[in-house]
Short mmCIF file of C-alpha atoms in Angstrom, two decimals:
data_model
loop_
_atom_site.label_atom_id
_atom_site.label_comp_id
_atom_site.label_asym_id
_atom_site.label_seq_id
_atom_site.Cartn_x
_atom_site.Cartn_y
_atom_site.Cartn_z
CA MET F 1 46.66 129.26 95.36
CA ASN F 2 48.28 127.58 92.32
CA SER F 3 50.69 130.57 91.92
CA THR F 4 51.31 130.76 95.60
CA ALA F 5 52.32 127.02 95.41
CA THR F 6 54.51 127.54 92.54
CA ILE F 7 56.27 130.53 93.90
CA SER F 8 56.78 128.61 97.07
CA ASN F 9 58.23 125.46 95.12
CA ALA F 10 60.61 127.77 93.12
CA THR F 11 61.85 129.23 96.23
CA SER F 12 62.43 125.95 97.97
CA THR F 13 64.19 124.73 94.74
CA ILE F 14 66.56 127.86 94.62
CA THR F 15 67.32 127.37 98.37
CA ASN F 16 68.27 123.84 97.79
CA ALA F 17 70.11 124.52 94.73
CA THR F 18 72.20 127.35 96.59
CA ASN F 19 72.75 124.90 99.69
CA ASP F 20 73.87 122.03 97.24
CA ALA F 21 76.28 124.59 95.48
CA TRP F 22 77.82 125.65 98.86
CA GLN F 23 78.23 121.81 99.80
CA VAL F 24 79.70 120.47 96.52
CA PRO F 25 83.42 121.95 96.94
CA TYR F 26 83.58 120.61 100.49
CA GLU F 27 82.21 117.22 99.27
CA GLN F 28 84.61 116.95 96.26
CA SER F 29 87.53 117.87 98.79
CA LEU F 30 86.56 114.94 100.99
CA ASN F 31 86.16 112.43 98.20
CA GLY F 32 89.26 113.82 96.46
CA ALA F 33 91.43 113.55 99.65
CA VAL F 34 90.49 109.71 99.83
CA PHE F 35 91.63 109.13 96.45
CA ALA F 36 94.65 111.07 96.76
CA GLY F 37 95.58 109.17 99.81
CA ALA F 38 95.03 106.04 98.05
CA VAL F 39 97.45 107.06 95.19
CA ALA F 40 100.15 108.06 97.54
CA TRP F 41 99.53 104.59 99.48
CA GLY F 42 100.54 102.77 96.09
CA ILE F 43 103.77 104.68 95.89
CA HIS F 44 104.08 104.06 99.75
CA THR F 45 103.50 100.45 99.22
CA PHE F 46 106.48 100.20 96.50
CA VAL F 47 108.94 101.94 98.77
CA PHE F 48 107.77 99.54 101.63
CA ILE F 49 108.48 96.53 99.56
CA ARG F 50 111.95 97.92 98.85
CA CYS F 51 112.61 98.61 102.13
CA LEU F 52 111.80 95.20 103.41
CA TYR F 53 113.93 93.80 100.63
CA ALA F 54 116.91 95.85 101.75
CA ILE F 55 116.41 94.59 105.31
CA ASP F 56 115.96 91.00 104.11
CA SER F 57 119.43 91.25 101.91
CA LYS F 58 121.47 92.22 105.13
CA TRP F 59 119.97 89.95 107.58
CA VAL F 60 121.88 90.92 110.62
CA MET F 61 120.63 92.59 113.82
CA ALA F 62 121.80 96.01 112.87
CA SER F 63 119.13 95.67 109.89
CA LEU F 64 116.61 93.92 111.74
CA LYS F 65 116.06 96.54 114.38
CA TRP F 66 114.28 98.69 111.74
CA LEU F 67 111.81 96.00 110.69
CA PRO F 68 109.16 96.74 113.54
CA VAL F 69 109.52 100.62 112.56
CA ALA F 70 108.93 100.05 109.07
CA CYS F 71 106.12 97.66 109.52
CA THR F 72 104.45 99.95 112.01
CA LEU F 73 104.67 102.82 109.61
CA PHE F 74 103.07 100.91 106.80
CA ALA F 75 100.59 99.23 108.74
CA THR F 76 99.20 102.45 110.45
CA ALA F 77 99.28 104.15 106.88
CA THR F 78 97.48 101.35 105.42
CA THR F 79 94.77 101.06 108.05
CA ASN F 80 94.27 104.80 107.53
CA VAL F 81 93.51 104.79 103.85
CA PHE F 82 91.32 101.66 103.86
CA CYS F 83 89.33 103.07 106.66
CA SER F 84 89.17 106.33 105.06
CA PHE F 85 88.11 104.63 101.84
CA LYS F 86 85.32 102.56 103.53
CA PHE F 87 84.02 105.59 105.55
CA ASN F 88 83.75 107.50 102.16
CA GLU F 89 81.83 104.57 100.45
CA LEU F 90 79.34 104.68 103.42
CA ALA F 91 78.72 108.46 102.72
CA TRP F 92 78.38 108.10 98.99
CA ILE F 93 76.99 104.69 98.25
CA GLN F 94 75.57 102.87 101.37
CA GLN F 95 74.39 105.82 102.93
CA ARG F 96 73.36 108.05 99.88
CA GLY F 97 69.92 108.78 101.25
CA TYR F 98 71.32 110.39 104.60
CA PRO F 99 69.38 113.55 105.54
CA GLY F 100 71.58 116.45 104.30
CA GLY F 101 73.46 114.37 101.80
CA PRO F 102 77.26 113.47 102.19
CA ILE F 103 78.53 116.52 103.98
CA ALA F 104 75.94 116.08 106.67
CA PHE F 105 77.24 112.37 107.05
CA PHE F 106 80.78 113.31 107.34
CA ALA F 107 79.81 115.88 109.94
CA GLU F 108 77.28 113.95 112.03
CA GLN F 109 79.19 110.60 111.90
CA GLN F 110 82.64 111.84 113.30
CA SER F 111 82.11 109.05 115.99
CA HIS F 112 81.70 106.15 113.68
CA PRO F 113 84.24 103.34 114.45
CA LEU F 114 85.62 103.64 110.86
CA HIS F 115 86.26 107.41 111.07
CA VAL F 116 87.94 106.91 114.53
CA ALA F 117 89.96 104.18 113.30
CA ALA F 118 91.14 106.20 110.37
CA VAL F 119 92.17 109.15 112.67
CA GLY F 120 93.83 106.97 115.22
CA SER F 121 96.11 105.02 112.81
CA ALA F 122 96.95 108.20 110.92
CA THR F 123 97.95 109.75 114.39
CA ILE F 124 100.19 106.76 115.19
CA ALA F 125 101.77 107.08 111.68
CA LEU F 126 102.61 110.82 112.16
CA ILE F 127 103.90 110.14 115.81
CA SER F 128 106.07 107.21 114.46
CA SER F 129 107.60 109.21 111.32
CA TYR F 130 107.92 112.37 113.77
CA ALA F 131 109.96 110.20 116.21
CA PHE F 132 112.03 108.76 113.21
CA MET F 133 112.86 112.52 112.12
CA ILE F 134 114.04 113.35 115.43
CA TYR F 135 116.17 110.21 115.29
CA ARG F 136 117.92 111.21 112.34
CA ASN F 137 118.35 114.86 113.34
CA HIS F 138 120.02 113.25 116.13
CA SER F 139 122.15 110.97 114.24
CA LEU F 140 123.51 113.75 112.29
CA TRP F 141 123.81 116.84 114.94
CA ASN F 142 124.41 114.71 117.92
CA LYS F 143 122.90 117.86 119.93
CA ARG F 144 121.20 116.27 123.18
CA PHE F 145 119.56 119.59 123.95
CA PHE F 146 117.95 119.82 120.70
CA THR F 147 116.78 116.18 120.76
CA ILE F 148 115.27 116.65 124.25
CA ILE F 149 113.40 119.54 123.18
CA MET F 150 111.74 117.94 120.24
CA SER F 151 111.25 114.79 122.21
CA LEU F 152 109.29 116.74 124.69
CA SER F 153 107.50 118.49 121.94
CA LEU F 154 106.49 115.07 120.43
CA LEU F 155 105.28 113.96 123.89
CA LEU F 156 103.01 116.95 124.30
CA ASP F 157 101.76 116.77 121.01
CA SER F 158 100.80 113.00 121.40
CA VAL F 159 99.25 113.58 124.64
CA ASP F 160 97.05 116.39 123.08
CA ALA F 161 96.38 114.19 120.17
CA PHE F 162 95.30 111.36 122.23
CA GLY F 163 93.11 113.58 124.49
CA ASN F 164 91.29 114.92 121.26
CA PHE F 165 91.22 111.44 119.76
CA VAL F 166 88.89 110.24 123.02
CA LYS F 167 86.67 113.17 122.55
CA LEU F 168 86.23 112.19 118.81
CA GLY F 169 84.17 108.92 119.92
CA GLY F 170 81.29 110.88 121.33
CA THR F 171 81.03 114.54 119.77
CA PRO F 172 79.58 114.61 116.33
CA PRO F 173 79.38 118.54 115.12
CA TRP F 174 81.89 120.13 112.95
CA ASP F 175 82.63 123.04 114.65
CA GLY F 176 83.20 121.09 117.96
CA VAL F 177 85.89 118.16 118.05
CA SER F 178 86.47 117.95 114.76
CA ARG F 179 88.04 121.56 114.53
CA ASP F 180 89.69 120.64 117.82
CA PHE F 181 91.19 117.79 116.30
CA THR F 182 92.94 119.56 113.58
CA LYS F 183 95.08 121.52 116.29
CA PRO F 184 97.16 118.50 117.37
CA ALA F 185 96.78 117.16 113.87
CA TYR F 186 98.66 120.34 112.16
CA SER F 187 101.07 120.54 115.16
CA LEU F 188 102.12 116.91 114.39
CA LEU F 189 101.88 117.43 110.78
CA VAL F 190 103.39 121.05 109.95
CA PHE F 191 105.38 122.90 112.49
CA PRO F 192 107.87 120.39 114.18
CA GLN F 193 108.08 118.20 111.01
CA MET F 194 108.82 121.44 108.92
CA PHE F 195 111.49 122.55 111.43
CA LEU F 196 113.09 119.07 111.41
CA CYS F 197 113.31 118.93 107.68
CA LEU F 198 115.12 122.27 107.60
CA SER F 199 117.40 121.09 110.32
CA LEU F 200 118.23 118.01 108.00
CA LEU F 201 118.38 119.99 105.03
CA SER F 202 121.02 122.53 106.58
CA ARG F 203 122.91 119.82 107.91
CA GLU F 204 122.93 117.65 104.68
CA LEU F 205 123.97 120.87 102.80
CA TYR F 206 126.97 121.37 105.28
CA LEU F 207 127.85 117.40 105.21
CA CYS F 208 127.46 117.03 101.43
CA LYS F 209 129.75 120.12 100.73
CA ARG F 210 132.46 119.17 103.23
CA SER F 211 132.55 115.65 102.00
CA LYS F 212 132.43 116.32 98.13
CA TRP F 213 135.28 118.98 98.69
CA ASP F 214 137.37 116.21 100.43
CA LEU F 215 136.48 113.74 97.70
CA ILE F 216 137.56 116.32 94.96
CA VAL F 217 140.88 116.75 96.86
CA VAL F 218 141.42 113.04 96.92
CA VAL F 219 140.27 111.82 93.67
CA ARG F 220 140.95 115.23 91.80
CA GLY F 221 137.43 115.52 90.39
CA ASP F 222 137.35 111.87 88.94
CA PRO F 223 133.70 111.83 87.26
CA GLN F 224 133.21 108.10 87.73
CA THR F 225 133.87 108.56 91.60
CA MET F 226 131.68 111.53 91.62
CA MET F 227 128.84 109.84 90.26
CA GLU F 228 129.31 106.74 92.68
CA TYR F 229 129.18 109.48 95.45
CA ASN F 230 125.98 111.21 94.13
CA GLU F 231 124.44 107.51 94.17
CA ARG F 232 125.58 106.71 97.67
CA TYR F 233 124.18 110.09 99.10
CA PRO F 234 121.06 111.07 97.26
CA PHE F 235 120.36 114.30 98.82
CA TRP F 236 116.95 114.62 98.05
CA ILE F 237 116.21 111.42 100.33
CA GLU F 238 118.55 112.18 102.96
CA SER F 239 117.21 115.80 103.33
CA ALA F 240 113.48 114.98 103.13
CA ILE F 241 113.00 117.62 100.57
CA PRO F 242 109.60 116.07 99.32
CA LEU F 243 108.33 116.25 102.98
CA TRP F 244 109.42 119.76 103.41
CA LEU F 245 107.85 121.17 100.33
CA LEU F 246 104.47 119.32 101.51
CA THR F 247 104.68 120.77 104.90
CA VAL F 248 105.06 124.30 103.03
CA VAL F 249 102.10 123.75 100.97
CA THR F 250 99.99 122.23 103.89
CA THR F 251 100.97 125.48 106.00
CA PHE F 252 99.67 127.79 103.12
CA VAL F 253 96.54 125.91 102.59
CA ARG F 254 95.83 126.19 106.39
CA VAL F 255 96.54 129.73 106.71
CA LYS F 256 94.38 130.58 103.57
CA GLY F 257 91.70 128.08 105.27
CA THR F 258 91.12 126.62 101.55
CA ILE F 259 88.80 123.49 101.44
CA ALA F 260 92.08 121.71 100.21
CA SER F 261 93.01 120.83 103.76
CA PRO F 262 91.49 117.39 103.83
CA VAL F 263 93.66 116.66 100.61
CA THR F 264 96.91 117.98 102.24
CA ILE F 265 96.28 115.83 105.36
CA SER F 266 95.54 112.68 103.50
CA LEU F 267 98.70 113.17 101.39
CA PHE F 268 100.90 114.01 104.45
CA VAL F 269 99.79 110.58 106.38
CA GLN F 270 101.19 108.59 103.28
CA VAL F 271 104.09 110.86 102.30
CA ALA F 272 105.73 111.14 106.02
CA PRO F 273 106.00 107.56 106.70
CA THR F 274 107.27 106.85 102.94
CA MET F 275 109.99 109.27 103.66
CA ALA F 276 110.92 107.64 106.68
CA GLU F 277 111.02 104.21 105.08
CA LEU F 278 113.22 105.65 101.99
CA MET F 279 115.76 106.79 104.88
CA ILE F 280 115.54 103.50 106.31
CA THR F 281 116.31 101.78 103.22
CA HIS F 282 119.30 103.80 102.65
CA MET F 283 120.86 103.47 106.23
CA VAL F 284 120.34 99.62 105.85
CA ARG F 285 122.15 99.58 102.61
CA ASP F 286 124.91 101.57 104.45
CA SER F 287 124.46 104.30 102.10
CA GLY F 288 122.62 106.84 104.51
CA SER F 289 124.72 109.87 105.47
CA SER F 290 126.10 109.97 108.84
CA LYS F 291 129.13 111.40 110.78
CA GLU F 292 130.86 108.09 110.41
CA SER F 293 130.04 107.75 106.44
CA LEU F 294 130.88 111.05 105.79
CA ALA F 295 134.18 110.99 107.95
CA LEU F 296 133.55 113.90 110.44
#
């Protein structure tokens, strides 16, 4: 009897250890996503303050119109990171005795108000940054057909995301609405934004090449003037290269199906609004590239 009980206990211990070993990477990914988002939010806060300062420095209607946009981007991204942090605290501290551990809490409490608020605010932040990227592409390309197509894509993605967001409030399991919700999330995150970033990148390459050539012809390559030009048109900001790189990483992670997906999503929710606010800052300072500023 004692040997049977010992074997049974040992088998149970091995089974629990196996289950724990399977859960640990996912729990680490979910926990790491929150802290990665918090770090990105710190950088986002610095950029937002600079954006507000730029708008305040030029207190005119042309600058003030960007104030609601910047505030919306920052407010939604902030709501997301704080709600995610609190939801993470529930799983790891306040509900540490939850049956099945933190991974079970994350899986079964999808309809918790904090999680719903985090997802909803992230969706609004991504939709807002997506809309701004469409605007920037339109201001540089001025192609109405392209703008209409991308706007319709934004509308469809928004409706899809809203529908899944409504279902999120009442469906708990991982394989249910959680998986369904990743479809509009990734459609808002990756494919349209990657295309818009590539569009900006190609246009900026052309504009910078043409503008710099005209400048060289006029000033004959004066180093001081060229340095001022490079400061006026920071290519990495105007072309949203950091955002494009993150979309590439996010796509790779998604295709491979790795457990790092929560980390990339958490970063993207902060990086996309941050790049939009950087562009707004340079636009307000009359430093953002445009057809007029580049004399096209």
